[in-house]
Amino acid sequence: MIYHNFPTCLSSLLNRTKLILFVSLLIFGSKLYATNIHDFETTRMKGTGGAGVGALLIDEATFLNPAAMGFFKISSAYIQQTGMTISNQADATKVLDPPKSKNMGFVLSDASKKAKGSLSYAKQAEGFNERERFGISMAHPFSQKSAIGATYRITKDRVSENGFEYDTDNYNQFVFGATHSISNEVTMGLVVVDPMQVKPDETRGILGMQYEYKKLITLLFDIGSDYNKNLSEGLLYKGAFQVRTFKNFFLRVGMFNDRGKQEKGNGLGISWVQPKLMLDFAFKNTDVLESTTLPQEGQEIKETSFSISYRM
């Protein structure tokens, strides 16, 4: 009798085992995947570790400081592709991120007229998490040395801890910026991210400075904090060094430390610049520190990015 019912018993046992494994994945899988998505960065930003709030950059303006567009009298079209892998710090051979993890972005900027602005679109996939973000940026120069700007971001997030259950979050945010040219060598910028506190965990105030020596060497430094936290808890700082090699090549290296997000890392990039065309290539490494307050597990993120920008 026992042997007669053995196939039925075995089938029942296998079904129960599958159910237990599925439930276990739902319960414990959340420890492997974070539900946060990093802000989109251009290839150049990845090479500088995200620094550049005080820099005069047209393609990056919508992501760094919209006021920078006020200093340009050109138009540009920008396209970017980024690949990403994520691994657990406890076991670097265990890749946690699905193969689809990648970012792509487009920016159309027109600063050739008195009304200066840009449109941007970014699509991101990190682990099980996905984001689509549209950006509308405007800038107005007060003089040859000062400008203000604003970006309106429209975001749709789909986040999941396990790949089975997804939460959708649609929200809109403002970013305000100002840029001032102190001299031909030094510019400073200030941005306030999400002053309406639509997403309280993303509020930031950042002050940035750029120093350029004879168009050969450029130094960047940003410092800021989450203004809803104590300075020691939300402090962030970024720094970068760029050198011009030969005539049309630029090499850059950067680093960053963000206590609010419990992340630190570095970047390395190279640019080939022509009067109307610019090609960028960069690597970025991010160490996500383990934290029980955020919460998040320790992870290592490695990115490779390439972009093309055409000036008109």
PDB file of C-alpha atoms in Angstrom:
ATOM      1  CA  MET A   1       0.000   0.000   0.000  1.00  0.00           C
ATOM      2  CA  ILE A   2       2.854   2.311   0.858  1.00  0.00           C
ATOM      3  CA  TYR A   3       4.614   1.616  -2.438  1.00  0.00           C
ATOM      4  CA  HIS A   4       1.340   2.112  -4.307  1.00  0.00           C
ATOM      5  CA  ASN A   5       0.928   5.654  -2.877  1.00  0.00           C
ATOM      6  CA  PHE A   6       4.612   6.555  -3.088  1.00  0.00           C
ATOM      7  CA  PRO A   7       4.358   8.598  -6.364  1.00  0.00           C
ATOM      8  CA  THR A   8       1.451  10.596  -4.930  1.00  0.00           C
ATOM      9  CA  CYS A   9       3.305  11.260  -1.684  1.00  0.00           C
ATOM     10  CA  LEU A  10       6.448  12.280  -3.560  1.00  0.00           C
ATOM     11  CA  SER A  11       4.502  14.697  -5.775  1.00  0.00           C
ATOM     12  CA  SER A  12       2.840  16.243  -2.730  1.00  0.00           C
ATOM     13  CA  LEU A  13       6.207  16.611  -0.995  1.00  0.00           C
ATOM     14  CA  LEU A  14       7.743  18.334  -4.025  1.00  0.00           C
ATOM     15  CA  ASN A  15       4.846  20.781  -4.273  1.00  0.00           C
ATOM     16  CA  ARG A  16       5.193  21.649  -0.598  1.00  0.00           C
ATOM     17  CA  THR A  17       8.936  22.103  -1.012  1.00  0.00           C
ATOM     18  CA  LYS A  18       8.394  24.496  -3.924  1.00  0.00           C
ATOM     19  CA  LEU A  19       5.903  26.470  -1.843  1.00  0.00           C
ATOM     20  CA  ILE A  20       8.337  26.701   1.065  1.00  0.00           C
ATOM     21  CA  LEU A  21      11.144  27.868  -1.223  1.00  0.00           C
ATOM     22  CA  PHE A  22       8.892  30.478  -2.841  1.00  0.00           C
ATOM     23  CA  VAL A  23       7.764  31.863   0.534  1.00  0.00           C
ATOM     24  CA  SER A  24      11.355  31.846   1.788  1.00  0.00           C
ATOM     25  CA  LEU A  25      12.436  33.869  -1.237  1.00  0.00           C
ATOM     26  CA  LEU A  26       9.749  36.429  -0.563  1.00  0.00           C
ATOM     27  CA  ILE A  27      10.754  36.690   3.082  1.00  0.00           C
ATOM     28  CA  PHE A  28      14.519  36.551   2.855  1.00  0.00           C
ATOM     29  CA  GLY A  29      15.098  37.790  -0.695  1.00  0.00           C
ATOM     30  CA  SER A  30      14.613  41.381   0.403  1.00  0.00           C
ATOM     31  CA  LYS A  31      17.982  41.196   2.121  1.00  0.00           C
ATOM     32  CA  LEU A  32      19.682  40.822  -1.236  1.00  0.00           C
ATOM     33  CA  TYR A  33      18.159  43.678  -3.222  1.00  0.00           C
ATOM     34  CA  ALA A  34      17.771  47.328  -2.274  1.00  0.00           C
ATOM     35  CA  THR A  35      14.746  49.321  -3.401  1.00  0.00           C
ATOM     36  CA  ASN A  36      16.560  52.620  -3.959  1.00  0.00           C
ATOM     37  CA  ILE A  37      17.556  53.853  -7.418  1.00  0.00           C
ATOM     38  CA  HIS A  38      20.553  56.116  -7.905  1.00  0.00           C
ATOM     39  CA  ASP A  39      20.129  59.498  -9.550  1.00  0.00           C
ATOM     40  CA  PHE A  40      21.005  59.494 -13.237  1.00  0.00           C
ATOM     41  CA  GLU A  41      24.506  60.720 -14.085  1.00  0.00           C
ATOM     42  CA  THR A  42      26.068  61.548 -17.431  1.00  0.00           C
ATOM     43  CA  THR A  43      29.229  59.752 -18.516  1.00  0.00           C
ATOM     44  CA  ARG A  44      31.311  62.787 -17.618  1.00  0.00           C
ATOM     45  CA  MET A  45      29.765  62.900 -14.143  1.00  0.00           C
ATOM     46  CA  LYS A  46      30.679  59.271 -13.575  1.00  0.00           C
ATOM     47  CA  GLY A  47      34.293  60.100 -14.414  1.00  0.00           C
ATOM     48  CA  THR A  48      34.329  62.915 -11.831  1.00  0.00           C
ATOM     49  CA  GLY A  49      32.557  60.929  -9.125  1.00  0.00           C
ATOM     50  CA  GLY A  50      29.467  63.092  -9.590  1.00  0.00           C
ATOM     51  CA  ALA A  51      31.243  66.398  -8.891  1.00  0.00           C
ATOM     52  CA  GLY A  52      30.478  69.511 -10.937  1.00  0.00           C
ATOM     53  CA  VAL A  53      27.811  71.721  -9.325  1.00  0.00           C
ATOM     54  CA  GLY A  54      30.101  74.710  -9.909  1.00  0.00           C
ATOM     55  CA  ALA A  55      31.135  73.698 -13.442  1.00  0.00           C
ATOM     56  CA  LEU A  56      29.918  75.282 -16.678  1.00  0.00           C
ATOM     57  CA  LEU A  57      28.519  72.271 -18.559  1.00  0.00           C
ATOM     58  CA  ILE A  58      25.563  72.273 -20.940  1.00  0.00           C
ATOM     59  CA  ASP A  59      24.719  68.556 -21.249  1.00  0.00           C
ATOM     60  CA  GLU A  60      25.099  67.973 -17.505  1.00  0.00           C
ATOM     61  CA  ALA A  61      23.206  71.114 -16.462  1.00  0.00           C
ATOM     62  CA  THR A  62      19.821  69.413 -16.134  1.00  0.00           C
ATOM     63  CA  PHE A  63      21.340  66.800 -13.763  1.00  0.00           C
ATOM     64  CA  LEU A  64      23.879  68.942 -11.882  1.00  0.00           C
ATOM     65  CA  ASN A  65      22.921  72.614 -11.917  1.00  0.00           C
ATOM     66  CA  PRO A  66      20.401  74.060 -14.428  1.00  0.00           C
ATOM     67  CA  ALA A  67      21.805  77.573 -14.009  1.00  0.00           C
ATOM     68  CA  ALA A  68      24.955  76.599 -15.937  1.00  0.00           C
ATOM     69  CA  MET A  69      22.988  76.765 -19.218  1.00  0.00           C
ATOM     70  CA  GLY A  70      22.799  80.524 -18.769  1.00  0.00           C
ATOM     71  CA  PHE A  71      26.458  80.852 -19.779  1.00  0.00           C
ATOM     72  CA  PHE A  72      26.094  79.155 -23.183  1.00  0.00           C
ATOM     73  CA  LYS A  73      24.977  80.366 -26.609  1.00  0.00           C
ATOM     74  CA  ILE A  74      24.818  77.008 -28.397  1.00  0.00           C
ATOM     75  CA  SER A  75      22.498  74.017 -28.773  1.00  0.00           C
ATOM     76  CA  SER A  76      23.385  70.364 -28.231  1.00  0.00           C
ATOM     77  CA  ALA A  77      22.066  66.812 -28.491  1.00  0.00           C
ATOM     78  CA  TYR A  78      23.313  64.169 -26.060  1.00  0.00           C
ATOM     79  CA  ILE A  79      22.861  60.388 -25.874  1.00  0.00           C
ATOM     80  CA  GLN A  80      24.300  57.944 -23.344  1.00  0.00           C
ATOM     81  CA  GLN A  81      24.395  54.228 -22.521  1.00  0.00           C
ATOM     82  CA  THR A  82      25.633  52.747 -19.223  1.00  0.00           C
ATOM     83  CA  GLY A  83      26.108  49.147 -18.119  1.00  0.00           C
ATOM     84  CA  MET A  84      26.105  48.087 -14.479  1.00  0.00           C
ATOM     85  CA  THR A  85      26.902  45.082 -12.279  1.00  0.00           C
ATOM     86  CA  ILE A  86      26.205  44.732  -8.563  1.00  0.00           C
ATOM     87  CA  SER A  87      27.843  42.228  -6.237  1.00  0.00           C
ATOM     88  CA  ASN A  88      27.578  41.518  -2.530  1.00  0.00           C
ATOM     89  CA  GLN A  89      30.566  42.736  -0.505  1.00  0.00           C
ATOM     90  CA  ALA A  90      30.485  39.571   1.590  1.00  0.00           C
ATOM     91  CA  ASP A  91      30.839  37.421  -1.533  1.00  0.00           C
ATOM     92  CA  ALA A  92      32.235  39.343  -4.508  1.00  0.00           C
ATOM     93  CA  THR A  93      31.699  36.360  -6.817  1.00  0.00           C
ATOM     94  CA  LYS A  94      27.957  36.433  -6.239  1.00  0.00           C
ATOM     95  CA  VAL A  95      26.440  38.812  -8.768  1.00  0.00           C
ATOM     96  CA  LEU A  96      23.122  40.083  -7.453  1.00  0.00           C
ATOM     97  CA  ASP A  97      22.105  42.248 -10.372  1.00  0.00           C
ATOM     98  CA  PRO A  98      20.139  40.763 -13.298  1.00  0.00           C
ATOM     99  CA  PRO A  99      21.767  41.158 -16.754  1.00  0.00           C
ATOM    100  CA  LYS A 100      19.226  43.801 -17.785  1.00  0.00           C
ATOM    101  CA  SER A 101      20.720  46.404 -15.427  1.00  0.00           C
ATOM    102  CA  LYS A 102      21.581  49.415 -17.546  1.00  0.00           C
ATOM    103  CA  ASN A 103      20.867  53.111 -17.908  1.00  0.00           C
ATOM    104  CA  MET A 104      20.246  55.217 -20.980  1.00  0.00           C
ATOM    105  CA  GLY A 105      19.597  58.904 -21.342  1.00  0.00           C
ATOM    106  CA  PHE A 106      18.904  61.673 -23.852  1.00  0.00           C
ATOM    107  CA  VAL A 107      19.262  65.439 -23.518  1.00  0.00           C
ATOM    108  CA  LEU A 108      18.273  68.163 -25.995  1.00  0.00           C
ATOM    109  CA  SER A 109      19.515  71.615 -24.997  1.00  0.00           C
ATOM    110  CA  ASP A 110      18.986  75.002 -26.617  1.00  0.00           C
ATOM    111  CA  ALA A 111      20.897  77.921 -25.137  1.00  0.00           C
ATOM    112  CA  SER A 112      21.309  79.811 -28.405  1.00  0.00           C
ATOM    113  CA  LYS A 113      18.472  82.227 -27.636  1.00  0.00           C
ATOM    114  CA  LYS A 114      17.540  84.445 -24.735  1.00  0.00           C
ATOM    115  CA  ALA A 115      15.221  81.771 -23.317  1.00  0.00           C
ATOM    116  CA  LYS A 116      17.539  78.868 -22.485  1.00  0.00           C
ATOM    117  CA  GLY A 117      16.309  75.396 -21.675  1.00  0.00           C
ATOM    118  CA  SER A 118      16.573  71.649 -22.135  1.00  0.00           C
ATOM    119  CA  LEU A 119      14.498  68.477 -22.250  1.00  0.00           C
ATOM    120  CA  SER A 120      15.856  65.226 -20.832  1.00  0.00           C
ATOM    121  CA  TYR A 121      14.753  61.613 -20.547  1.00  0.00           C
ATOM    122  CA  ALA A 122      16.426  58.848 -18.556  1.00  0.00           C
ATOM    123  CA  LYS A 123      15.494  55.181 -18.241  1.00  0.00           C
ATOM    124  CA  GLN A 124      17.201  53.163 -15.526  1.00  0.00           C
ATOM    125  CA  ALA A 125      17.200  49.556 -14.338  1.00  0.00           C
ATOM    126  CA  GLU A 126      18.999  48.568 -11.136  1.00  0.00           C
ATOM    127  CA  GLY A 127      18.361  45.045  -9.940  1.00  0.00           C
ATOM    128  CA  PHE A 128      14.595  44.624  -9.891  1.00  0.00           C
ATOM    129  CA  ASN A 129      14.056  48.388  -9.719  1.00  0.00           C
ATOM    130  CA  GLU A 130      13.134  50.567 -12.694  1.00  0.00           C
ATOM    131  CA  ARG A 131      12.843  54.318 -13.218  1.00  0.00           C
ATOM    132  CA  GLU A 132      11.711  56.641 -15.976  1.00  0.00           C
ATOM    133  CA  ARG A 133      12.359  60.343 -15.515  1.00  0.00           C
ATOM    134  CA  PHE A 134      11.563  63.329 -17.708  1.00  0.00           C
ATOM    135  CA  GLY A 135      13.229  66.654 -16.997  1.00  0.00           C
ATOM    136  CA  ILE A 136      12.409  70.197 -18.108  1.00  0.00           C
ATOM    137  CA  SER A 137      15.112  72.765 -17.335  1.00  0.00           C
ATOM    138  CA  MET A 138      15.217  76.535 -17.763  1.00  0.00           C
ATOM    139  CA  ALA A 139      17.971  79.077 -17.120  1.00  0.00           C
ATOM    140  CA  HIS A 140      18.138  82.861 -17.105  1.00  0.00           C
ATOM    141  CA  PRO A 141      21.368  84.904 -17.076  1.00  0.00           C
ATOM    142  CA  PHE A 142      21.250  88.047 -14.950  1.00  0.00           C
ATOM    143  CA  SER A 143      24.555  89.253 -16.343  1.00  0.00           C
ATOM    144  CA  GLN A 144      27.638  87.873 -18.025  1.00  0.00           C
ATOM    145  CA  LYS A 145      28.723  86.474 -14.667  1.00  0.00           C
ATOM    146  CA  SER A 146      25.541  85.246 -12.961  1.00  0.00           C
ATOM    147  CA  ALA A 147      22.598  83.003 -13.803  1.00  0.00           C
ATOM    148  CA  ILE A 148      19.786  81.122 -12.106  1.00  0.00           C
ATOM    149  CA  GLY A 149      17.922  78.027 -13.244  1.00  0.00           C
ATOM    150  CA  ALA A 150      15.345  75.414 -12.349  1.00  0.00           C
ATOM    151  CA  THR A 151      14.581  71.823 -13.309  1.00  0.00           C
ATOM    152  CA  TYR A 152      11.187  70.154 -13.045  1.00  0.00           C
ATOM    153  CA  ARG A 153      11.506  66.363 -12.761  1.00  0.00           C
ATOM    154  CA  ILE A 154       8.660  63.947 -13.536  1.00  0.00           C
ATOM    155  CA  THR A 155       9.479  60.494 -12.188  1.00  0.00           C
ATOM    156  CA  LYS A 156       7.932  57.037 -12.290  1.00  0.00           C
ATOM    157  CA  ASP A 157       9.550  54.350 -10.106  1.00  0.00           C
ATOM    158  CA  ARG A 158       8.830  50.612  -9.999  1.00  0.00           C
ATOM    159  CA  VAL A 159      10.633  49.020  -7.065  1.00  0.00           C
ATOM    160  CA  SER A 160      10.763  45.485  -5.726  1.00  0.00           C
ATOM    161  CA  GLU A 161      12.703  43.627  -3.041  1.00  0.00           C
ATOM    162  CA  ASN A 162      12.275  40.195  -4.589  1.00  0.00           C
ATOM    163  CA  GLY A 163      11.228  40.489  -8.249  1.00  0.00           C
ATOM    164  CA  PHE A 164       7.710  39.196  -7.566  1.00  0.00           C
ATOM    165  CA  GLU A 165       5.893  42.124  -5.972  1.00  0.00           C
ATOM    166  CA  TYR A 166       6.300  45.665  -7.322  1.00  0.00           C
ATOM    167  CA  ASP A 167       5.356  49.055  -5.908  1.00  0.00           C
ATOM    168  CA  THR A 168       4.821  52.003  -8.265  1.00  0.00           C
ATOM    169  CA  ASP A 169       5.578  55.549  -7.171  1.00  0.00           C
ATOM    170  CA  ASN A 170       4.880  58.603  -9.360  1.00  0.00           C
ATOM    171  CA  TYR A 171       6.125  61.974  -8.146  1.00  0.00           C
ATOM    172  CA  ASN A 172       7.305  65.399  -9.345  1.00  0.00           C
ATOM    173  CA  GLN A 173      10.156  67.483  -7.940  1.00  0.00           C
ATOM    174  CA  PHE A 174      11.880  70.838  -8.399  1.00  0.00           C
ATOM    175  CA  VAL A 175      15.617  71.528  -8.378  1.00  0.00           C
ATOM    176  CA  PHE A 176      16.781  75.157  -8.133  1.00  0.00           C
ATOM    177  CA  GLY A 177      20.279  76.359  -8.979  1.00  0.00           C
ATOM    178  CA  ALA A 178      22.481  79.432  -9.216  1.00  0.00           C
ATOM    179  CA  THR A 179      25.902  79.918 -10.801  1.00  0.00           C
ATOM    180  CA  HIS A 180      28.336  82.830 -10.488  1.00  0.00           C
ATOM    181  CA  SER A 181      31.617  83.374 -12.315  1.00  0.00           C
ATOM    182  CA  ILE A 182      34.039  84.958  -9.873  1.00  0.00           C
ATOM    183  CA  SER A 183      36.796  85.241 -12.483  1.00  0.00           C
ATOM    184  CA  ASN A 184      37.924  83.572 -15.693  1.00  0.00           C
ATOM    185  CA  GLU A 185      39.417  80.788 -13.570  1.00  0.00           C
ATOM    186  CA  VAL A 186      36.868  80.320 -10.785  1.00  0.00           C
ATOM    187  CA  THR A 187      33.118  79.643 -10.895  1.00  0.00           C
ATOM    188  CA  MET A 188      30.791  78.657  -8.073  1.00  0.00           C
ATOM    189  CA  GLY A 189      27.375  77.032  -8.056  1.00  0.00           C
ATOM    190  CA  LEU A 190      24.610  76.236  -5.604  1.00  0.00           C
ATOM    191  CA  VAL A 191      21.715  73.785  -5.970  1.00  0.00           C
ATOM    192  CA  VAL A 192      18.761  72.985  -3.749  1.00  0.00           C
ATOM    193  CA  VAL A 193      17.202  69.601  -4.496  1.00  0.00           C
ATOM    194  CA  ASP A 194      13.512  69.008  -3.778  1.00  0.00           C
ATOM    195  CA  PRO A 195      12.832  72.084  -1.575  1.00  0.00           C
ATOM    196  CA  MET A 196       9.134  71.091  -1.407  1.00  0.00           C
ATOM    197  CA  GLN A 197      10.243  67.830   0.250  1.00  0.00           C
ATOM    198  CA  VAL A 198       8.200  65.578  -2.015  1.00  0.00           C
ATOM    199  CA  LYS A 199      10.732  62.839  -1.195  1.00  0.00           C
ATOM    200  CA  PRO A 200      12.198  63.727   2.235  1.00  0.00           C
ATOM    201  CA  ASP A 201      15.094  61.280   1.801  1.00  0.00           C
ATOM    202  CA  GLU A 202      16.278  63.075  -1.361  1.00  0.00           C
ATOM    203  CA  THR A 203      16.507  66.658  -0.101  1.00  0.00           C
ATOM    204  CA  ARG A 204      19.955  68.176  -0.623  1.00  0.00           C
ATOM    205  CA  GLY A 205      21.743  71.496  -0.606  1.00  0.00           C
ATOM    206  CA  ILE A 206      25.092  71.439  -2.443  1.00  0.00           C
ATOM    207  CA  LEU A 207      27.742  74.125  -2.982  1.00  0.00           C
ATOM    208  CA  GLY A 208      30.262  73.559  -5.779  1.00  0.00           C
ATOM    209  CA  MET A 209      33.408  75.240  -7.071  1.00  0.00           C
ATOM    210  CA  GLN A 210      35.447  74.889 -10.266  1.00  0.00           C
ATOM    211  CA  TYR A 211      38.994  76.167 -10.743  1.00  0.00           C
ATOM    212  CA  GLU A 212      40.559  76.101 -14.212  1.00  0.00           C
ATOM    213  CA  TYR A 213      44.241  76.781 -14.833  1.00  0.00           C
ATOM    214  CA  LYS A 214      45.091  77.938 -18.376  1.00  0.00           C
ATOM    215  CA  LYS A 215      42.567  75.497 -19.884  1.00  0.00           C
ATOM    216  CA  LEU A 216      44.960  72.668 -18.991  1.00  0.00           C
ATOM    217  CA  ILE A 217      44.005  71.640 -15.454  1.00  0.00           C
ATOM    218  CA  THR A 218      40.570  71.743 -13.840  1.00  0.00           C
ATOM    219  CA  LEU A 219      39.742  71.132 -10.184  1.00  0.00           C
ATOM    220  CA  LEU A 220      36.196  70.440  -8.975  1.00  0.00           C
ATOM    221  CA  PHE A 221      34.916  70.306  -5.417  1.00  0.00           C
ATOM    222  CA  ASP A 222      31.355  69.914  -4.109  1.00  0.00           C
ATOM    223  CA  ILE A 223      30.169  69.870  -0.516  1.00  0.00           C
ATOM    224  CA  GLY A 224      26.641  69.656   0.833  1.00  0.00           C
ATOM    225  CA  SER A 225      24.200  67.914   3.094  1.00  0.00           C
ATOM    226  CA  ASP A 226      20.654  66.741   3.535  1.00  0.00           C
ATOM    227  CA  TYR A 227      19.145  69.833   5.138  1.00  0.00           C
ATOM    228  CA  ASN A 228      16.608  67.691   7.007  1.00  0.00           C
ATOM    229  CA  LYS A 229      19.369  65.909   8.935  1.00  0.00           C
ATOM    230  CA  ASN A 230      22.252  66.823  11.181  1.00  0.00           C
ATOM    231  CA  LEU A 231      25.374  67.812   9.261  1.00  0.00           C
ATOM    232  CA  SER A 232      27.275  64.769  10.513  1.00  0.00           C
ATOM    233  CA  GLU A 233      24.523  62.435   9.265  1.00  0.00           C
ATOM    234  CA  GLY A 234      23.836  63.955   5.850  1.00  0.00           C
ATOM    235  CA  LEU A 235      27.248  65.333   4.831  1.00  0.00           C
ATOM    236  CA  LEU A 236      28.429  64.656   1.285  1.00  0.00           C
ATOM    237  CA  TYR A 237      31.546  65.756  -0.543  1.00  0.00           C
ATOM    238  CA  LYS A 238      32.955  65.126  -4.013  1.00  0.00           C
ATOM    239  CA  GLY A 239      36.201  66.081  -5.690  1.00  0.00           C
ATOM    240  CA  ALA A 240      37.691  65.692  -9.162  1.00  0.00           C
ATOM    241  CA  PHE A 241      40.840  66.471 -11.131  1.00  0.00           C
ATOM    242  CA  GLN A 242      40.930  66.906 -14.903  1.00  0.00           C
ATOM    243  CA  VAL A 243      43.963  67.383 -17.139  1.00  0.00           C
ATOM    244  CA  ARG A 244      44.153  68.159 -20.832  1.00  0.00           C
ATOM    245  CA  THR A 245      46.481  65.816 -22.713  1.00  0.00           C
ATOM    246  CA  PHE A 246      47.625  66.418 -26.280  1.00  0.00           C
ATOM    247  CA  LYS A 247      45.140  68.750 -27.967  1.00  0.00           C
ATOM    248  CA  ASN A 248      41.730  67.118 -27.902  1.00  0.00           C
ATOM    249  CA  PHE A 249      41.875  64.599 -25.041  1.00  0.00           C
ATOM    250  CA  PHE A 250      40.891  65.158 -21.417  1.00  0.00           C
ATOM    251  CA  LEU A 251      41.579  62.721 -18.575  1.00  0.00           C
ATOM    252  CA  ARG A 252      39.702  62.972 -15.291  1.00  0.00           C
ATOM    253  CA  VAL A 253      39.506  61.186 -11.968  1.00  0.00           C
ATOM    254  CA  GLY A 254      37.069  61.766  -9.126  1.00  0.00           C
ATOM    255  CA  MET A 255      35.953  60.549  -5.717  1.00  0.00           C
ATOM    256  CA  PHE A 256      32.881  60.930  -3.529  1.00  0.00           C
ATOM    257  CA  ASN A 257      31.582  60.192  -0.039  1.00  0.00           C
ATOM    258  CA  ASP A 258      27.892  60.491   0.847  1.00  0.00           C
ATOM    259  CA  ARG A 259      27.152  59.837   4.514  1.00  0.00           C
ATOM    260  CA  GLY A 260      23.430  60.335   4.022  1.00  0.00           C
ATOM    261  CA  LYS A 261      23.235  57.482   1.525  1.00  0.00           C
ATOM    262  CA  GLN A 262      26.117  55.563   3.135  1.00  0.00           C
ATOM    263  CA  GLU A 263      28.022  55.388  -0.145  1.00  0.00           C
ATOM    264  CA  LYS A 264      31.546  56.176  -1.286  1.00  0.00           C
ATOM    265  CA  GLY A 265      33.588  55.501  -4.396  1.00  0.00           C
ATOM    266  CA  ASN A 266      35.583  56.838  -7.317  1.00  0.00           C
ATOM    267  CA  GLY A 267      35.441  57.421 -11.057  1.00  0.00           C
ATOM    268  CA  LEU A 268      37.775  57.575 -14.045  1.00  0.00           C
ATOM    269  CA  GLY A 269      36.995  59.085 -17.438  1.00  0.00           C
ATOM    270  CA  ILE A 270      38.359  60.277 -20.759  1.00  0.00           C
ATOM    271  CA  SER A 271      36.939  62.677 -23.365  1.00  0.00           C
ATOM    272  CA  TRP A 272      37.743  63.327 -27.015  1.00  0.00           C
ATOM    273  CA  VAL A 273      36.596  66.831 -27.893  1.00  0.00           C
ATOM    274  CA  GLN A 274      36.081  68.384 -31.321  1.00  0.00           C
ATOM    275  CA  PRO A 275      34.431  71.739 -32.154  1.00  0.00           C
ATOM    276  CA  LYS A 276      31.039  70.077 -32.714  1.00  0.00           C
ATOM    277  CA  LEU A 277      31.460  66.527 -31.406  1.00  0.00           C
ATOM    278  CA  MET A 278      32.427  65.091 -28.022  1.00  0.00           C
ATOM    279  CA  LEU A 279      32.879  61.425 -27.053  1.00  0.00           C
ATOM    280  CA  ASP A 280      33.048  60.389 -23.392  1.00  0.00           C
ATOM    281  CA  PHE A 281      33.988  57.099 -21.764  1.00  0.00           C
ATOM    282  CA  ALA A 282      34.052  56.441 -18.016  1.00  0.00           C
ATOM    283  CA  PHE A 283      34.222  53.885 -15.220  1.00  0.00           C
ATOM    284  CA  LYS A 284      32.652  54.334 -11.808  1.00  0.00           C
ATOM    285  CA  ASN A 285      32.942  52.197  -8.666  1.00  0.00           C
ATOM    286  CA  THR A 286      30.523  52.604  -5.761  1.00  0.00           C
ATOM    287  CA  ASP A 287      30.696  50.939  -2.352  1.00  0.00           C
ATOM    288  CA  VAL A 288      27.255  50.824  -0.749  1.00  0.00           C
ATOM    289  CA  LEU A 289      27.893  50.449   2.966  1.00  0.00           C
ATOM    290  CA  GLU A 290      25.788  48.149   5.099  1.00  0.00           C
ATOM    291  CA  SER A 291      23.245  50.094   7.142  1.00  0.00           C
ATOM    292  CA  THR A 292      20.408  49.090   9.445  1.00  0.00           C
ATOM    293  CA  THR A 293      18.843  52.561   9.460  1.00  0.00           C
ATOM    294  CA  LEU A 294      18.315  52.940   5.689  1.00  0.00           C
ATOM    295  CA  PRO A 295      18.184  49.780   5.497  1.00  0.00           C
ATOM    296  CA  GLN A 296      20.612  48.291   2.974  1.00  0.00           C
ATOM    297  CA  GLU A 297      23.216  45.562   2.620  1.00  0.00           C
ATOM    298  CA  GLY A 298      26.813  46.148   1.628  1.00  0.00           C
ATOM    299  CA  GLN A 299      27.205  46.067  -2.153  1.00  0.00           C
ATOM    300  CA  GLU A 300      29.760  46.936  -4.814  1.00  0.00           C
ATOM    301  CA  ILE A 301      28.489  48.638  -7.976  1.00  0.00           C
ATOM    302  CA  LYS A 302      30.646  48.839 -11.100  1.00  0.00           C
ATOM    303  CA  GLU A 303      29.556  50.973 -14.064  1.00  0.00           C
ATOM    304  CA  THR A 304      30.860  51.459 -17.582  1.00  0.00           C
ATOM    305  CA  SER A 305      29.462  54.404 -19.536  1.00  0.00           C
ATOM    306  CA  PHE A 306      29.736  55.858 -23.056  1.00  0.00           C
ATOM    307  CA  SER A 307      28.172  58.997 -24.524  1.00  0.00           C
ATOM    308  CA  ILE A 308      28.087  61.167 -27.639  1.00  0.00           C
ATOM    309  CA  SER A 309      27.341  64.881 -27.671  1.00  0.00           C
ATOM    310  CA  TYR A 310      26.825  66.980 -30.801  1.00  0.00           C
ATOM    311  CA  ARG A 311      26.994  70.786 -30.615  1.00  0.00           C
ATOM    312  CA  MET A 312      25.065  73.041 -32.981  1.00  0.00           C
TER     313      MET A 312
END
